[in-house]
mmCIF file of C-alpha atoms in Angstrom:
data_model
loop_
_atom_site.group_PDB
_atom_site.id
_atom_site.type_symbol
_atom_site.label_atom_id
_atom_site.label_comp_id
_atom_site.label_asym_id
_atom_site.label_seq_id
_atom_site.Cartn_x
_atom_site.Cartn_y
_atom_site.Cartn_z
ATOM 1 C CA UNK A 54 53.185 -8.217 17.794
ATOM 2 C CA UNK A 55 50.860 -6.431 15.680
ATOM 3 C CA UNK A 56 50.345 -3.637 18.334
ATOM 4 C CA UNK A 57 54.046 -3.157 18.626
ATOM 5 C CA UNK A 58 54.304 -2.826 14.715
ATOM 6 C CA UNK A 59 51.999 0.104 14.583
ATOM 7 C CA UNK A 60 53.722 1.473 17.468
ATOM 8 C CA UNK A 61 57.468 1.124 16.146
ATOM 9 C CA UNK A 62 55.803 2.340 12.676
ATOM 10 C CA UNK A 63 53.492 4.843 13.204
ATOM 11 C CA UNK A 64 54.252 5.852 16.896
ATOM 12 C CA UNK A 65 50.690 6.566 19.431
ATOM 13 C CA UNK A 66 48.120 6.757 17.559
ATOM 14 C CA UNK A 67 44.682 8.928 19.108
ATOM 15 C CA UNK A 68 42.909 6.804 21.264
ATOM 16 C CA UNK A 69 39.280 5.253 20.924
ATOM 17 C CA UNK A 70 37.290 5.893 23.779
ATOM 18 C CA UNK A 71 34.144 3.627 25.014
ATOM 19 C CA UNK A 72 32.617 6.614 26.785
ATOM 20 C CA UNK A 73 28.646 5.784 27.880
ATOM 21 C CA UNK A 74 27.344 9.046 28.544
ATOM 22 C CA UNK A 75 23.564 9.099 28.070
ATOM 23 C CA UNK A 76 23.827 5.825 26.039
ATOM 24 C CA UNK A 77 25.666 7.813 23.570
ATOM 25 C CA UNK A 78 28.336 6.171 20.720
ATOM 26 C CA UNK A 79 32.196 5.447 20.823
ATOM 27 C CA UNK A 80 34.322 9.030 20.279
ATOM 28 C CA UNK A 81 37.917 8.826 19.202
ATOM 29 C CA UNK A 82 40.160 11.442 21.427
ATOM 30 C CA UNK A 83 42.341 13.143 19.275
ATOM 31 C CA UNK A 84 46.058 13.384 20.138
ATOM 32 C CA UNK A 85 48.215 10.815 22.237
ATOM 33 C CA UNK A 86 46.134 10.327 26.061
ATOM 34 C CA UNK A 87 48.147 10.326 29.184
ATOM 35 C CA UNK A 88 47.951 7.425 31.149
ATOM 36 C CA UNK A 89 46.249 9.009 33.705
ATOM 37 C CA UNK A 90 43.118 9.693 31.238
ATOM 38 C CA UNK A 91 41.332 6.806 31.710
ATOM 39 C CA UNK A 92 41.221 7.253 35.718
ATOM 40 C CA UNK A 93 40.221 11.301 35.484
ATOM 41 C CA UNK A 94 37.762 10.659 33.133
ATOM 42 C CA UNK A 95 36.034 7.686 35.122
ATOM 43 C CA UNK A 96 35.694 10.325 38.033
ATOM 44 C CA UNK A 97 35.005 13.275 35.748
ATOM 45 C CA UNK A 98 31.944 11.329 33.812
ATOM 46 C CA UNK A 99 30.809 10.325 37.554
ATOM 47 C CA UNK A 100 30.218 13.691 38.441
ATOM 48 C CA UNK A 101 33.496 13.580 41.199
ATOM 49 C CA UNK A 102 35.461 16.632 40.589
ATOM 50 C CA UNK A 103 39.087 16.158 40.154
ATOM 51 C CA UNK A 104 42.298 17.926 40.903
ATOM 52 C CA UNK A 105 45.110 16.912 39.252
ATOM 53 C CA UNK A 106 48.455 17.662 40.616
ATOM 54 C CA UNK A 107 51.897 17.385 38.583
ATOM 55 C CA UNK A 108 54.898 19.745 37.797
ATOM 56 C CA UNK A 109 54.372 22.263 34.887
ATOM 57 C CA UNK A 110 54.126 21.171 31.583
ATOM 58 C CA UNK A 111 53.096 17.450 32.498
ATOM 59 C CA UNK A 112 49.977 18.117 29.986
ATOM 60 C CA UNK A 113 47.338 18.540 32.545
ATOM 61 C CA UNK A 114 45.870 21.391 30.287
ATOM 62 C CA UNK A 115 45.293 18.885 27.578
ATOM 63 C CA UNK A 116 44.030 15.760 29.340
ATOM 64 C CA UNK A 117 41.492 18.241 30.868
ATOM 65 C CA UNK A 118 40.796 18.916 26.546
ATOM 66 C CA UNK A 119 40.528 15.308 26.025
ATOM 67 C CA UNK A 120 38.203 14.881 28.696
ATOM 68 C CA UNK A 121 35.559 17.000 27.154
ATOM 69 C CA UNK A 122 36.189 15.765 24.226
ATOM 70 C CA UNK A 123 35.132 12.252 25.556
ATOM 71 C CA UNK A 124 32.432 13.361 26.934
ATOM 72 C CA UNK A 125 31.096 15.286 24.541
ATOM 73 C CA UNK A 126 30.840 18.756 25.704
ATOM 74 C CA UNK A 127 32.396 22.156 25.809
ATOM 75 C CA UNK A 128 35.433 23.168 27.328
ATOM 76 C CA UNK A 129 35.832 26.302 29.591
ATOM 77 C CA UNK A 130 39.228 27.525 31.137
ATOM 78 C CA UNK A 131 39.275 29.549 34.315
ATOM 79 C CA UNK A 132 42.781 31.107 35.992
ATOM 80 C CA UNK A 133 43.708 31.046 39.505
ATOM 81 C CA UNK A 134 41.146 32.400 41.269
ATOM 82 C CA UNK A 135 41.971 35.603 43.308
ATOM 83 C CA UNK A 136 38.221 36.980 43.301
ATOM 84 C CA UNK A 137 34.846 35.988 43.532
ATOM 85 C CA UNK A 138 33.875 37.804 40.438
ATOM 86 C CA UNK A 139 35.883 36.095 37.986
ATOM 87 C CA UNK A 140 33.574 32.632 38.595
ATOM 88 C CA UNK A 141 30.473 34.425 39.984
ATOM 89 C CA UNK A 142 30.414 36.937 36.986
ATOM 90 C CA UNK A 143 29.108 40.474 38.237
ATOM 91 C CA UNK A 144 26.401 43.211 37.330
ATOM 92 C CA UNK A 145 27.046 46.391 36.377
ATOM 93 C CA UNK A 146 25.563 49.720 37.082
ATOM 94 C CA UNK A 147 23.445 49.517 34.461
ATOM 95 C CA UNK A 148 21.697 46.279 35.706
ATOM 96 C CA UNK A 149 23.809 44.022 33.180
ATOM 97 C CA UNK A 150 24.899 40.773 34.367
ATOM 98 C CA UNK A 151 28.183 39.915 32.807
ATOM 99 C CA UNK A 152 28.751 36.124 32.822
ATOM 100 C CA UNK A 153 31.923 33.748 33.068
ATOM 101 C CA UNK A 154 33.472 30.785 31.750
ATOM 102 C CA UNK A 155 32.662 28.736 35.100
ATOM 103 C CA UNK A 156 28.668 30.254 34.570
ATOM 104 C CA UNK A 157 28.305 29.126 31.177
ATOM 105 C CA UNK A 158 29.726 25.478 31.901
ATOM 106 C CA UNK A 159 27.558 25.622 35.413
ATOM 107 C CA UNK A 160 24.104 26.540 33.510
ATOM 108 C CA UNK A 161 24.380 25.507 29.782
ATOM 109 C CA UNK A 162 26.891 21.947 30.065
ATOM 110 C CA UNK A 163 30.400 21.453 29.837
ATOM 111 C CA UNK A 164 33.567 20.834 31.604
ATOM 112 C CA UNK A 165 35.105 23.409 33.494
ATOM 113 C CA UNK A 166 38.851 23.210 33.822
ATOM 114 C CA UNK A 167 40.318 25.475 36.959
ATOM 115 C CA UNK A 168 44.106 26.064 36.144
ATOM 116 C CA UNK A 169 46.513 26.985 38.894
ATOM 117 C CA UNK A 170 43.937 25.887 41.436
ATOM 118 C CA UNK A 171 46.560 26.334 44.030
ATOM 119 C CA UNK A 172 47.410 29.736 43.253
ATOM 120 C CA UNK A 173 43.875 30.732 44.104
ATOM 121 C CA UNK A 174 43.031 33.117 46.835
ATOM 122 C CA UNK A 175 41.518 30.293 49.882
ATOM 123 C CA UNK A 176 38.806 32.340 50.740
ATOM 124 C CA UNK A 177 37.909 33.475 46.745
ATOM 125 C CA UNK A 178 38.452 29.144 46.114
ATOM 126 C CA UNK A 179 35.468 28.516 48.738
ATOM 127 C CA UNK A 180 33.198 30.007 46.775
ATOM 128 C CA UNK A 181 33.066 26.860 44.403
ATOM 129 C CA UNK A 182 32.391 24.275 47.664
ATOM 130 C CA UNK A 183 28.610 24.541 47.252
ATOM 131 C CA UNK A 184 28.615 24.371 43.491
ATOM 132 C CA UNK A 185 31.496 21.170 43.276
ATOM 133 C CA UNK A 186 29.539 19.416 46.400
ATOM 134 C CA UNK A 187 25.820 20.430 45.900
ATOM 135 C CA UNK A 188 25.059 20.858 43.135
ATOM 136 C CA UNK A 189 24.170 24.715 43.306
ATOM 137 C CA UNK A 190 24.735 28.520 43.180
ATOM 138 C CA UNK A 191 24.625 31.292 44.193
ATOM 139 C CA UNK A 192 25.472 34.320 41.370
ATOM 140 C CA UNK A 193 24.676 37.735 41.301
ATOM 141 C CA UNK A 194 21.554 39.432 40.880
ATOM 142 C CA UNK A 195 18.810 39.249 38.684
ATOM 143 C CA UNK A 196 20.368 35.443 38.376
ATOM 144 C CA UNK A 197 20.319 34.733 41.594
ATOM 145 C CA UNK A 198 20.762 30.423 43.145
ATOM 146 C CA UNK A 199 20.842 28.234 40.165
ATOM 147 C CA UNK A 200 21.370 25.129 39.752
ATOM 148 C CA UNK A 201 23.951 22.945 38.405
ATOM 149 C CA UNK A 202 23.013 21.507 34.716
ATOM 150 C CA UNK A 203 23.270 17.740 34.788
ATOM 151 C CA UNK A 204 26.715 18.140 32.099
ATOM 152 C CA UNK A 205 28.636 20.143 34.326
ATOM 153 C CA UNK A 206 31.854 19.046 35.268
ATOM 154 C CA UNK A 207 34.747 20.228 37.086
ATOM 155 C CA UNK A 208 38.475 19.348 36.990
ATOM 156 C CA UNK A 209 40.879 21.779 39.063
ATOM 157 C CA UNK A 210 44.677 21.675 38.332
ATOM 158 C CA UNK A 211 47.842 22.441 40.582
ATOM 159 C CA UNK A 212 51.141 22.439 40.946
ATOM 160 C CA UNK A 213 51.463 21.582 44.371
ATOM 161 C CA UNK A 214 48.882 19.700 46.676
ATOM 162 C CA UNK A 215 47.003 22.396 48.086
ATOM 163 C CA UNK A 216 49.113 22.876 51.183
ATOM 164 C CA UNK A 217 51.340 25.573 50.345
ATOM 165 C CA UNK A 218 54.024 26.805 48.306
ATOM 166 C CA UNK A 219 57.767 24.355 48.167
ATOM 167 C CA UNK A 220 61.316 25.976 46.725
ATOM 168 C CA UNK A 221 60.053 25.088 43.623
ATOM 169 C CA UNK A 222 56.876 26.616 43.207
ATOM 170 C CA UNK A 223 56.593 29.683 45.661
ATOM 171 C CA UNK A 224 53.535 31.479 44.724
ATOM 172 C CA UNK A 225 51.646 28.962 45.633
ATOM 173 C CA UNK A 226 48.747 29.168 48.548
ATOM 174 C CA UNK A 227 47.288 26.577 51.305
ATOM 175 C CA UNK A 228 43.813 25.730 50.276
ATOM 176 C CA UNK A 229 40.742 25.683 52.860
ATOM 177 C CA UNK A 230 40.299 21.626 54.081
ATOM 178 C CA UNK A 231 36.973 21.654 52.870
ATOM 179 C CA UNK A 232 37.665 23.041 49.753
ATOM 180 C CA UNK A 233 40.530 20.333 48.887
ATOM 181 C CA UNK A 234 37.951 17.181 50.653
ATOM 182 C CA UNK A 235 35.663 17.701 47.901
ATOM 183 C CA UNK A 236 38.194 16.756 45.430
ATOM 184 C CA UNK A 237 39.692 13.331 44.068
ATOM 185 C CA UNK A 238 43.224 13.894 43.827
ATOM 186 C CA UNK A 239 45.390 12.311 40.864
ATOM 187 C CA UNK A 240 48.786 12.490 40.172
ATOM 188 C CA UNK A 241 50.424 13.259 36.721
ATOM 189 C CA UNK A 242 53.692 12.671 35.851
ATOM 190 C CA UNK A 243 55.192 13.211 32.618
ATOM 191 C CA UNK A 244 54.231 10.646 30.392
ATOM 192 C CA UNK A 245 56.861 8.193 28.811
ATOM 193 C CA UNK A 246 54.640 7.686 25.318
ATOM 194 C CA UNK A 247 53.618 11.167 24.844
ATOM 195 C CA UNK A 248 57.535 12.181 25.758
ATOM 196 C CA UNK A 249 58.520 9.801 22.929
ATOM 197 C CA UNK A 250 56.030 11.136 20.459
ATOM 198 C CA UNK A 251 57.559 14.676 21.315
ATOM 199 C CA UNK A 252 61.141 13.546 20.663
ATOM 200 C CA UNK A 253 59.938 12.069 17.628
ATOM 201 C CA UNK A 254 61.391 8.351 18.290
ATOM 202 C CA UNK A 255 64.859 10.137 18.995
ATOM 203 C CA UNK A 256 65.987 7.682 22.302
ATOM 204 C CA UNK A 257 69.251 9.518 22.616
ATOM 205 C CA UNK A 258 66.969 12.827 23.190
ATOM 206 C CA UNK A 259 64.578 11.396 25.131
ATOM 207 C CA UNK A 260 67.250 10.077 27.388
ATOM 208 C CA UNK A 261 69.522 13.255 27.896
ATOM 209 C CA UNK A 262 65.867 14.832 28.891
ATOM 210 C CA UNK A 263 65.331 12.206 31.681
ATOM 211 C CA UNK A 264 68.205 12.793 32.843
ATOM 212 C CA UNK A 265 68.155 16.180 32.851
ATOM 213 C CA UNK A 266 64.953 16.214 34.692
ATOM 214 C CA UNK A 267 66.190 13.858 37.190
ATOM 215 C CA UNK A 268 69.446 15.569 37.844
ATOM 216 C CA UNK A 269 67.785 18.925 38.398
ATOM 217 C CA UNK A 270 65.651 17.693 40.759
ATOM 218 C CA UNK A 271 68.617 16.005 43.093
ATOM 219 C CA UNK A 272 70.689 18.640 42.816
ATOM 220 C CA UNK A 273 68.288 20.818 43.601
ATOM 221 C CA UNK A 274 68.995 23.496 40.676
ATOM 222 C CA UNK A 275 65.480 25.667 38.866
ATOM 223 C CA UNK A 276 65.233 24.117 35.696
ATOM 224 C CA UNK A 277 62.292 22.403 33.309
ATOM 225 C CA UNK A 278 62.314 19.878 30.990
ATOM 226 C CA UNK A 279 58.341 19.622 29.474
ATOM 227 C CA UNK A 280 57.344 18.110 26.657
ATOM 228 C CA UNK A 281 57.323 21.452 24.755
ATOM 229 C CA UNK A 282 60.870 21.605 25.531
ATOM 230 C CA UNK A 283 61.656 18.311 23.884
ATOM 231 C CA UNK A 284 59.481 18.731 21.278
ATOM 232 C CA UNK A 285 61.492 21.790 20.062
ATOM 233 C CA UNK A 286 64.628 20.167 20.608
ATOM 234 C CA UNK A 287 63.948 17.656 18.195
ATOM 235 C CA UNK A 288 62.831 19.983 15.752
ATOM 236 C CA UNK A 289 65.756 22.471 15.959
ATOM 237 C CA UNK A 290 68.567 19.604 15.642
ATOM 238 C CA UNK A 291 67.260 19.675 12.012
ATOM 239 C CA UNK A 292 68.631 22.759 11.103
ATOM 240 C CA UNK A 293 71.074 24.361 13.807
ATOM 241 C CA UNK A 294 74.172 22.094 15.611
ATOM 242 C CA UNK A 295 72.844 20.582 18.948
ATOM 243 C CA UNK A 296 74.838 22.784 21.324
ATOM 244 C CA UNK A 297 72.574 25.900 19.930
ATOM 245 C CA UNK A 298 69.662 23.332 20.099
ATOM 246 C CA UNK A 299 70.073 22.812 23.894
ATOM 247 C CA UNK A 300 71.481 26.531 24.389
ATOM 248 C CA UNK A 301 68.176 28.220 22.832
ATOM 249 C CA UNK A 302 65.511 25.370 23.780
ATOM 250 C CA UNK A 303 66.650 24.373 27.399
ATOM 251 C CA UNK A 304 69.046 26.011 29.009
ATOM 252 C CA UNK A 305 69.012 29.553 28.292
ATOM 253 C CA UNK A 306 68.915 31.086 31.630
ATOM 254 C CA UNK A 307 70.961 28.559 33.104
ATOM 255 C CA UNK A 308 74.548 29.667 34.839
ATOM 256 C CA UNK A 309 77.768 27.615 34.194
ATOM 257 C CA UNK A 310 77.767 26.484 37.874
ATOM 258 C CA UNK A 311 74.210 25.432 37.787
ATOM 259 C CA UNK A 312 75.131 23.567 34.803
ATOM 260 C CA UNK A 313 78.252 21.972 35.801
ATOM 261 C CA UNK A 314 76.143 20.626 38.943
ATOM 262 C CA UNK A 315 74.465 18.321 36.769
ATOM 263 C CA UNK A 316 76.743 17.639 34.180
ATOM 264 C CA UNK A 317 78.028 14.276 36.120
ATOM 265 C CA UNK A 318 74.636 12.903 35.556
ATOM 266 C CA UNK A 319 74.291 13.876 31.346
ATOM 267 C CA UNK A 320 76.870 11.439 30.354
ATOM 268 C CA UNK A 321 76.285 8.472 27.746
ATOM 269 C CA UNK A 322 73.750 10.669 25.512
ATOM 270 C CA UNK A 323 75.540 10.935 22.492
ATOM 271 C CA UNK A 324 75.606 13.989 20.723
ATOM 272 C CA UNK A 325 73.480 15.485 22.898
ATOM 273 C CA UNK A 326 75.574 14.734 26.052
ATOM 274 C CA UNK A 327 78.681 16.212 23.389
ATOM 275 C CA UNK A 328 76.431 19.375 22.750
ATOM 276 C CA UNK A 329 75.928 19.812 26.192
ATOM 277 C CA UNK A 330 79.356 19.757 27.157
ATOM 278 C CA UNK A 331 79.892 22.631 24.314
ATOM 279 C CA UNK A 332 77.414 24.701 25.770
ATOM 280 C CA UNK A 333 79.372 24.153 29.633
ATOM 281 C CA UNK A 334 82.647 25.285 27.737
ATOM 282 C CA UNK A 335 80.828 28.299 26.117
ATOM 283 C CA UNK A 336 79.409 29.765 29.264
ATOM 284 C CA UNK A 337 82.593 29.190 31.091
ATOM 285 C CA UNK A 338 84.690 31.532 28.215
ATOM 286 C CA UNK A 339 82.033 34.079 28.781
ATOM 287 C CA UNK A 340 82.859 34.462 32.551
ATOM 288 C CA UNK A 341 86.294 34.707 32.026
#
């Protein structure tokens, strides 16, 4: 009873985290944790590198944030990975090795967080089998094979599974077997209490998003529904009526016929299933 008091109250509060890294104390993670956290970071502080897999916008940026934060260390960001230089580093004419993200992490400690993982080039993404598996590598002259310091860690995100790309998300690439075999793979979905911290305890919101999300998806129309878009739908209904709110902050590309697809599923919202229903009879006056 008391937990659901400071829940209804305060909402999520940041989570306390018994991490035992080196015998080290308790850290406090700030921000609300997915409920996936607990399961990446058991891997992650085990040395298994991780590739998380969810839609855009499901917070896998973050948790990967939180993670070094529990552990610790420093965080280091790397893009999809379409050549070798951009994790090896390279040395100029002069002689002048010019290091990386993934090199600092790899020789000084940290966790190093591989977005768009499958967007990556296959044959560029191999390069990092020997370093995720071994424990070493191989970088340009005068640094030459070095290895791994005992608080590196890696974490890869996708959007897809490594296999290639779907109607949804088409620049996406197959990964090499042995590339993707040297990963755990988790899951993550949007998450329910992070969503409800975004609409800021607004269940009428929170339920027209769900909805949205899942009628998209069966109907089979391009559209997103992330946290960031519910987070600035909440805060916009302050100060503009909620058929701008859902016109500017989640539908602004979106055609009438797309919209009317999905309409049959955004009833019994309130005000936000009567906004929506203002922005349908908008777009249909502007195409005649």
């Amino acid at each position: 009873r008391v937990e659901q008091f400071i829940h209804d109250t305060y909402g999520e509060l940041p989570k306390k985290v018994i991490v035992k890294v080196n015998d080290e104390e308790i850290r406090t993670v700030k921000g609300i944790t997915h409920e996936k956290f607990e399961d990446v970071l058991n891997c992650v502080k085990r040395h298994l590198n991780v590739f998380m897999v969810g839609g855009a916008g499901t917070g896998k940026n973050v948790l990967a944030e939180q993670i070094a934060e529990a552990l610790g260390v420093p965080f280091y960001y790397g893009g999809a990975i379409t050549q070798e230089y951009k994790l090896t580093g390279f040395t100029d004419a002069n002689g002048v090795y010019h290091e990386t993200p993934f090199y600092k992490a790899f020789t000084t400690g940290g966790v190093y967080f591989q977005d768009e993982y499958d967007a990556s080039i296959a044959e560029a993404a191999i390069i990092t089998n020997s370093a995720t598996a071994n424990g070493y590598m191989d970088f340009p002259a005068p640094i030459g094979n070095v290895k791994a310091h005992k608080d590196f860690y890696f974490i890869a995100a996708g959007n897809t599974y490594g296999l290639g790309a779907d109607y949804e998300y088409v620049g996406r690439n197959v990964l090499d077997a042995a590339t993707l075999n040297r990963m755990i793979v988790i899951p993550i979905d949007y998450s329910p209490k992070i969503e409800e911290a975004m609409a800021n305890k607004d269940a009428e919101l929170l339920m027209f998003c769900r909805r949205f999300r899942e009628a998209v998806r069966k109907c089979g129309v391009k559209a997103l529904c992330t946290y960031r878009n519910i987070k600035a739908m909440a805060t916009l209904q302050e100060c503009m009526p909620i058929e701008s709110v859902i016109s500017y902050a989640l539908v602004p590309s979106m055609k009438y016929d797309d919209l009317n697809v999905i309409s049959e599923y955004l009833s019994g919202c309130g005000k936000w299933s009567s906004g929506f229903r203002k922005v349908m009879d908008e777009k249909r006056r502007l195409i005649g």
